[in-house]
Short mmCIF file of C-alpha atoms and ligand atoms in Angstrom, two decimals:
data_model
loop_
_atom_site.label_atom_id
_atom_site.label_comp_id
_atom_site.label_asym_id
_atom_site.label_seq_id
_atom_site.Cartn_x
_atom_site.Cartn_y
_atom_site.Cartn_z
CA UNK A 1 50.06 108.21 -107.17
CA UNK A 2 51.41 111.73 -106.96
CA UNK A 3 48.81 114.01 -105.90
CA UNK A 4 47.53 115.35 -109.49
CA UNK A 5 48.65 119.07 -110.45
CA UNK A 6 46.71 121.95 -111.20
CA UNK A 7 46.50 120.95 -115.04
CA UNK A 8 46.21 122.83 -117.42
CA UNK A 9 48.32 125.59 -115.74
CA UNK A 10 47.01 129.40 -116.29
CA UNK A 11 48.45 130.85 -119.71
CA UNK A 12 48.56 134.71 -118.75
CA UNK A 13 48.91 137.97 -121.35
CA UNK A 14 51.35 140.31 -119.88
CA UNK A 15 51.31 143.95 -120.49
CA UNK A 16 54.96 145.38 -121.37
CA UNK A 17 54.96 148.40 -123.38
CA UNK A 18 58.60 147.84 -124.50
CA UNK A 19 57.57 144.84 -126.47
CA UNK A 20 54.30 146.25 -127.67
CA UNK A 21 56.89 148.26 -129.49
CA UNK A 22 58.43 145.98 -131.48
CA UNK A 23 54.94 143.90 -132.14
CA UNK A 24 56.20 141.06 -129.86
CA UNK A 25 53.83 139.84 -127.00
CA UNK A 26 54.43 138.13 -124.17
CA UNK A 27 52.69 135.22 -122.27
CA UNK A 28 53.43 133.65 -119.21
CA UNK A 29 52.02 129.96 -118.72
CA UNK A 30 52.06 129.54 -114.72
CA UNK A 31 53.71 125.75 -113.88
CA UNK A 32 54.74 127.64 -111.18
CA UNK A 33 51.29 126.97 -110.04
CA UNK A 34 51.02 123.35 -111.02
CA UNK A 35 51.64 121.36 -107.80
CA UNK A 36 52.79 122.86 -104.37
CA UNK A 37 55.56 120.50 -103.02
CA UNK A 38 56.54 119.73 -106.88
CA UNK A 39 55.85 122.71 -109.00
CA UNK A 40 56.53 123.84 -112.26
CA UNK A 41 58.80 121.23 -114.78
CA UNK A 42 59.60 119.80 -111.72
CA UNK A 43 55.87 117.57 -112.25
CA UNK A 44 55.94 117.31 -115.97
CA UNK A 45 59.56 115.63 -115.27
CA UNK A 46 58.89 113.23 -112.52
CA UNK A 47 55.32 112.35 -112.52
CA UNK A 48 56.00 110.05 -115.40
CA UNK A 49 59.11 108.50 -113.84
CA UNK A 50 57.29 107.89 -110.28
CA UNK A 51 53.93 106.37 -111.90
CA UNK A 52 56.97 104.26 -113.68
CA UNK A 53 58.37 103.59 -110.18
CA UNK A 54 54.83 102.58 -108.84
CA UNK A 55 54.01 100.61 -111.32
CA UNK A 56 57.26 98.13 -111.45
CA UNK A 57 57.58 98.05 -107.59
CA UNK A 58 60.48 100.13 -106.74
CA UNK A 59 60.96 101.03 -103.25
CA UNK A 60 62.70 104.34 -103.57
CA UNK A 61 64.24 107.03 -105.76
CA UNK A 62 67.75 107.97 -106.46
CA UNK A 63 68.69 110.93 -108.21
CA UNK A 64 71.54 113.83 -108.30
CA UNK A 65 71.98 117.52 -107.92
CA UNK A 66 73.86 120.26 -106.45
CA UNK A 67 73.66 121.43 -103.07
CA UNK A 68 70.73 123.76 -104.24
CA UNK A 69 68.94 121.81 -106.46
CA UNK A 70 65.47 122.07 -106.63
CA UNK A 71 64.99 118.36 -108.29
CA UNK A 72 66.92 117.16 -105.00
CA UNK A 73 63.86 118.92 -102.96
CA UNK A 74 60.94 118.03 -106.04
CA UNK A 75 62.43 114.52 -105.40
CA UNK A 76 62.21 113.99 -101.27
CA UNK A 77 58.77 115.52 -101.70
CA UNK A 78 57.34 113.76 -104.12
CA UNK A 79 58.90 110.25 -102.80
CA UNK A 80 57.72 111.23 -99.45
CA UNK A 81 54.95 112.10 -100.82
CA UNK A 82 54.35 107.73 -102.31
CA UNK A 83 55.75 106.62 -99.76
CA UNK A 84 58.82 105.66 -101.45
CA UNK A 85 62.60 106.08 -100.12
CA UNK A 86 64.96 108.97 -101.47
CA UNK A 87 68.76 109.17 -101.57
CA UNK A 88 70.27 112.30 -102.79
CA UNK A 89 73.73 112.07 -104.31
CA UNK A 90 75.08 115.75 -103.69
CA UNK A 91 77.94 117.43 -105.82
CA UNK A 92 80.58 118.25 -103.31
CA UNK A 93 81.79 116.11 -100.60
CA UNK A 94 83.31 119.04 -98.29
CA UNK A 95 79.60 119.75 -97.53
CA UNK A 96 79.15 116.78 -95.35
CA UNK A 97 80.36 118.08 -92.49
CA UNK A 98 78.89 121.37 -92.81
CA UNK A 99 75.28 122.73 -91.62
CA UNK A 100 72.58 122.02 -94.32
CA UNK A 101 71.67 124.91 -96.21
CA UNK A 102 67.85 125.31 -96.39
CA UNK A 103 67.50 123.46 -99.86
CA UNK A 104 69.13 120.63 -98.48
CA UNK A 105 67.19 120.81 -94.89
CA UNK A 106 64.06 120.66 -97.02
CA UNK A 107 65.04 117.45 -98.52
CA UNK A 108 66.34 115.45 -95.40
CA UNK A 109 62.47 116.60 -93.57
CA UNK A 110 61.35 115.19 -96.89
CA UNK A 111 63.18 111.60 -95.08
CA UNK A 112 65.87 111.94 -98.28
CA UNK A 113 68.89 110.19 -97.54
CA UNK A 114 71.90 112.55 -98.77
CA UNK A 115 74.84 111.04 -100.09
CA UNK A 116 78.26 113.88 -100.51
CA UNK A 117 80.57 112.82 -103.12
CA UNK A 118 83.46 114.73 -104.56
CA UNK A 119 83.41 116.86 -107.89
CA UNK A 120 85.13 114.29 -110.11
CA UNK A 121 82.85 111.26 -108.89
CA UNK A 122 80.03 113.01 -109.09
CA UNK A 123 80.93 113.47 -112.69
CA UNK A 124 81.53 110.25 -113.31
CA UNK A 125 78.32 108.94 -111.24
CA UNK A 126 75.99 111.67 -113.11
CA UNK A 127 77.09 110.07 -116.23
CA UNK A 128 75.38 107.38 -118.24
CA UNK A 129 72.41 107.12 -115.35
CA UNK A 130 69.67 107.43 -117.53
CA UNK A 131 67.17 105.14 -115.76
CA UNK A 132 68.98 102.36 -114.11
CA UNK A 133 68.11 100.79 -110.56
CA UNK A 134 69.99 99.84 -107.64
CA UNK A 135 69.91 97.32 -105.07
CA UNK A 136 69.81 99.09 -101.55
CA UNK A 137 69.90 97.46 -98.72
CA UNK A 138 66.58 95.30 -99.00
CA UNK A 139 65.31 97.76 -101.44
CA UNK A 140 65.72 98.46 -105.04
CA UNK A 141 65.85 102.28 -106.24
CA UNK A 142 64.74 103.48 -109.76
CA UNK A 143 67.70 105.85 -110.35
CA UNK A 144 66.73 109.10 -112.25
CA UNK A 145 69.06 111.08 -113.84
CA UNK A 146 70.75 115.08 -112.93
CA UNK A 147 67.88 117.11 -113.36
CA UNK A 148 65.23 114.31 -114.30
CA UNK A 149 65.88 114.54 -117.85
CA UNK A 150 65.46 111.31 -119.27
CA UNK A 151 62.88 110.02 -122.11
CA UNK A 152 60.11 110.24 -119.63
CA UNK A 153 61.06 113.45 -118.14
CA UNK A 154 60.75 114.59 -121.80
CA UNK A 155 57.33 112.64 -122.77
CA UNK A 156 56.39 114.66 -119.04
CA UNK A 157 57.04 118.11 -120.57
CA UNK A 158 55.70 117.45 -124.05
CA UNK A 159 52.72 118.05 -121.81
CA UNK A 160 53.48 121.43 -121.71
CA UNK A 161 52.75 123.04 -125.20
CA UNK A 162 49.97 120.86 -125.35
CA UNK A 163 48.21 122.67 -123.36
CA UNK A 164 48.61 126.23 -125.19
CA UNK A 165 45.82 126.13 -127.80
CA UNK A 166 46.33 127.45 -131.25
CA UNK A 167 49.93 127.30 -131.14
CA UNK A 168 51.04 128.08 -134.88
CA UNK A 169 53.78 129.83 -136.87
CA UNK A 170 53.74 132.99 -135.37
CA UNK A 171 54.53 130.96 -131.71
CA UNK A 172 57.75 131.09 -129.38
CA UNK A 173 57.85 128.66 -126.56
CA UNK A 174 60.58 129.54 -124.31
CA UNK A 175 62.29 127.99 -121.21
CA UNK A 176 64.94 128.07 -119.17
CA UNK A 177 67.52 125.22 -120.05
CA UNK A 178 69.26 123.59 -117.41
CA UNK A 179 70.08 119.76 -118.10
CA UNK A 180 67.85 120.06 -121.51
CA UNK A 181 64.86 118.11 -120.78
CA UNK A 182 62.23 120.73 -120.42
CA UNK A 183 63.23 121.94 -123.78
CA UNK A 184 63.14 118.82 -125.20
CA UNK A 185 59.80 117.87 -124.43
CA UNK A 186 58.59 121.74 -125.32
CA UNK A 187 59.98 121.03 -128.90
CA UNK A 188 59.03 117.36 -129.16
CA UNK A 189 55.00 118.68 -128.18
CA UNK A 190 55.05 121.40 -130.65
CA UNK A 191 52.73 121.83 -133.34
CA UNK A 192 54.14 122.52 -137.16
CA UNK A 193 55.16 125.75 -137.67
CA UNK A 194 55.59 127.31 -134.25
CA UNK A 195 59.11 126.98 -132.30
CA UNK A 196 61.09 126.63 -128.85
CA UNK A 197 63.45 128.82 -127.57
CA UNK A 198 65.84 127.71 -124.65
CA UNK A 199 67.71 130.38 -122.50
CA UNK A 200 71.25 128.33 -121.22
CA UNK A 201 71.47 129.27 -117.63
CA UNK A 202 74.96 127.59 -117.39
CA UNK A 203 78.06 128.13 -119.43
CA UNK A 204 77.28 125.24 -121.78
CA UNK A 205 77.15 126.25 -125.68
CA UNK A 206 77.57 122.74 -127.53
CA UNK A 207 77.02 120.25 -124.62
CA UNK A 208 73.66 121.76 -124.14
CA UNK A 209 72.47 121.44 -127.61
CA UNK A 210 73.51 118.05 -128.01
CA UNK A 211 72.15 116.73 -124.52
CA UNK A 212 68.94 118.48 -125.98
CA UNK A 213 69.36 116.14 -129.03
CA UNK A 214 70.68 113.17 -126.64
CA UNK A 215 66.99 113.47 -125.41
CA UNK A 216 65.26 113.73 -128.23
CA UNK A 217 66.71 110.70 -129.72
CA UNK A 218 65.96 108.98 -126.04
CA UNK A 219 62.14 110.17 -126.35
CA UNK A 220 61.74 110.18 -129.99
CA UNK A 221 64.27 108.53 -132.10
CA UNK A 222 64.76 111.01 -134.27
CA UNK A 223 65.56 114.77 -133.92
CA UNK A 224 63.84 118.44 -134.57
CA UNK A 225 64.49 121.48 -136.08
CA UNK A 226 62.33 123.68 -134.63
CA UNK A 227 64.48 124.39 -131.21
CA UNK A 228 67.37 126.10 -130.54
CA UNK A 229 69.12 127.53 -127.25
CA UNK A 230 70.28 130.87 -126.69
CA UNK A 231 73.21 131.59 -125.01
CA UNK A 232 73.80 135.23 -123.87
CA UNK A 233 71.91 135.12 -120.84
CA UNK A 234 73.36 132.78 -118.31
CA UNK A 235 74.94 136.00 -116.29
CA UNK A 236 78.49 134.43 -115.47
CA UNK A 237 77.14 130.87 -115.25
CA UNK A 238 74.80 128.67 -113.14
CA UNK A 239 73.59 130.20 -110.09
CA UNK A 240 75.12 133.69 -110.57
CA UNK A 241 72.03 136.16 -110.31
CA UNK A 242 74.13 139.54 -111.56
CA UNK A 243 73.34 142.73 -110.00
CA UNK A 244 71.46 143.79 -113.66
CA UNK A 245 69.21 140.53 -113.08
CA UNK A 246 68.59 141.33 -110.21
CA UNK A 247 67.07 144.74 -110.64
CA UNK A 248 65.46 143.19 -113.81
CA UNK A 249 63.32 141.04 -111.46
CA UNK A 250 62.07 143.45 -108.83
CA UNK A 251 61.14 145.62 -111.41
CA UNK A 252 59.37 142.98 -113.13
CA UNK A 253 57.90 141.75 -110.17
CA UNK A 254 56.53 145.86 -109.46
CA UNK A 255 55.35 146.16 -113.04
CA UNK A 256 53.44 142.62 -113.05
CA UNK A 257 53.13 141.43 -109.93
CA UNK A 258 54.79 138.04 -109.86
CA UNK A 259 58.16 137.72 -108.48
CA UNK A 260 60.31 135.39 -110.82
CA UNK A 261 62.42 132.96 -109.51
CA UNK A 262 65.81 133.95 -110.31
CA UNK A 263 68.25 131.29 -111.27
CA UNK A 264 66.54 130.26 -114.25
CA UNK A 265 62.54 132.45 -114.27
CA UNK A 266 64.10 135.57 -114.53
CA UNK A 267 67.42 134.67 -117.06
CA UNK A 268 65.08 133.60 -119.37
CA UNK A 269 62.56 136.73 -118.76
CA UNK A 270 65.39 139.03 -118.82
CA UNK A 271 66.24 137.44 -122.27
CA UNK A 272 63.23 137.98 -123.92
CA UNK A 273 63.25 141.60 -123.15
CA UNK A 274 66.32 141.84 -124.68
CA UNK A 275 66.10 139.44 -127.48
CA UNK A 276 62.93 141.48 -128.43
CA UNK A 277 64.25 144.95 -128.50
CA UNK A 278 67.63 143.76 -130.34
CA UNK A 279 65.06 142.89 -132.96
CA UNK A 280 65.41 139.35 -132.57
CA UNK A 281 61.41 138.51 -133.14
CA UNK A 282 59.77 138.89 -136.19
CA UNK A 283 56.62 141.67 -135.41
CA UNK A 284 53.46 139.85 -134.61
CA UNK A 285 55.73 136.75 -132.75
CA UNK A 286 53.72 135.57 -129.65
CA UNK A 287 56.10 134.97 -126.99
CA UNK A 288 55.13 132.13 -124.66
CA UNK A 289 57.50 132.12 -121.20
CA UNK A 290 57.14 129.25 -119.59
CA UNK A 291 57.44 129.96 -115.66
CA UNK A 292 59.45 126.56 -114.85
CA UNK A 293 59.35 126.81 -110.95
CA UNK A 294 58.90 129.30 -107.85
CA UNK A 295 61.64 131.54 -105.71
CA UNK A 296 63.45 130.46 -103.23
CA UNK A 297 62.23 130.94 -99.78
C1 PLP B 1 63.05 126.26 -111.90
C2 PLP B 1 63.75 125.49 -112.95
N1 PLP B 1 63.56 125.82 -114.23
C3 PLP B 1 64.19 125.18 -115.23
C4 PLP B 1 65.08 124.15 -114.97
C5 PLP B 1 65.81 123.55 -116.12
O1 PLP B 1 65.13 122.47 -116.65
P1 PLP B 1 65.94 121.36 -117.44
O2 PLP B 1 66.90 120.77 -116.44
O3 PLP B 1 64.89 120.41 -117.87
O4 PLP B 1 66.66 122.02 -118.54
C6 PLP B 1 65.29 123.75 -113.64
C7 PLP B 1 66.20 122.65 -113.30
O5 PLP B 1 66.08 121.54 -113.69
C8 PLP B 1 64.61 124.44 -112.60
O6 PLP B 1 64.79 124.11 -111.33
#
């Protein structure tokens, strides 16, 4: 098995003045802390999917991602980590040739196998991949989808709101959304009453939502009401940390003490703020940030 994370994570009040103002307060529930190779939604995802892979005798993992995707790094680590194979299928076949960048270092000392394919087949491989397995070589691989998000990956991050106690109508839970499952699994685990709020990070109004729904219906069979995802705060798209993100962050990280990762931590901090003082909260909303994984090096 996985080595076991630091469950429950810390739930943590924050002092910000600027919300206190509009009777919103904010919490921060640490998954940043959960597991120090595999951290934040990164666990919640795979932990089901590997005691899955365990269990039915895989040999190894397959999964996608970008050339600095942390689920590519979660993935070599944790696979390393059970003593299973890894192959990475990475978005972009003109980076073959090139020097890793340190996200993809990480994963090949993690013994993952990367695989460069162009744009449009990476498209067409990402699609449709939720859980299948593949012969390799003598081996067969349990392939997990972009991100992790499949019905497991969901079931995995239910986890999450169940450990918040007294959740209730007056509740937020809010994530970063990136492929959908974290959110999905936030929603699924919620009591009655309270809600989930996702922050896109990516230019993806529509697709998101109904990959969020894709999941649920994976997970579930059947769908919620009590989600939705906000849009306003992916700053130009996935990846793109703006210069007023930026400077959101270090000041955050001055005023609180915990330095946000940026790419999806702080886009979903940064939209809370806002969110709050353009009176989007009803006074006396409890804000619940979920921090869904740590800075880069
Ligand atoms: C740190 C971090 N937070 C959030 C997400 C988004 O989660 P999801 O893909 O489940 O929407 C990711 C990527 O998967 C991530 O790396």
């Amino acid at each position: 098995m996985l080595s076991p994370a630091a469950l429950p994570t810390p739930l943590v009040t924050l002092d910000v003045p600027a919300l206190a103002r509009v009777g919103v307060r904010l919490r921060l529930k640490r998954d940043d802390l959960a597991h120090p190779t595999v951290p934040g939604n990164k666990w919640r995802k795979l932990a089901p999917n590997l005691a899955l892979a365990v269990e039915q005798g895989y040999t190894g993992l397959l999964t996608f991602g970008g050339a600095y995707s942390t689920h590519i790094r979660a993935t070599a680590a944790a696979a390393r980590e059970l003593g299973l194979s890894s192959v990475g299928v990475i978005r972009g076949d003109e980076l073959a040739p090139l020097p890793r960048n340190w996200s993809l270092r990480a994963a090949e000392a993690a013994g993952m196998e990367l695989r460069f394919v162009s744009r449009g087949r990476y498209r067409e491989l990402v699609r449709g991949t939720d859980r299948w397995s593949e012969q390799d070589g003598d081996g067969r691989l349990l392939v997990l989808p972009e991100g992790g998000s499949n019905a497991l990956a969901v079931a995995g991050a239910a986890g999450i709101p169940a450990e918040i106690p007294e959740l209730g109508e007056r509740d937020v839970v809010c994530c970063p959304v990136g492929t959908g499952g974290t959110l999905a699994g936030i929603a699924g685990g919620l009591p009655a009453g309270a809600r989930a709020l996702g922050v896109a990070v990516l230019r993806g109004e529509g697709y998101l939502e109904r990959e969020v729904a894709e999941l649920h219906q994976a997970a579930y069979g059947r769908q919620f009401d009590n989600w939705r995802i906000h849009h306003g705060h992916h700053g130009g798209g996935y990846g793109r940390v703006p210069p007023e993100l930026e400077a959101f962050a270090v000041e955050f990280e001055r005023r609180h003490g915990i330095d946000p990762e940026r790419r999806y931590v702080a886009k979903t901090l940064l939209a809370v703020h806002d969110l709050a003082a353009a009176g989007e909260f009803r006074p006396g909303t409890r804000v619940t940030v979920v921090v869904t994984g740590v800075p880069d090096p």
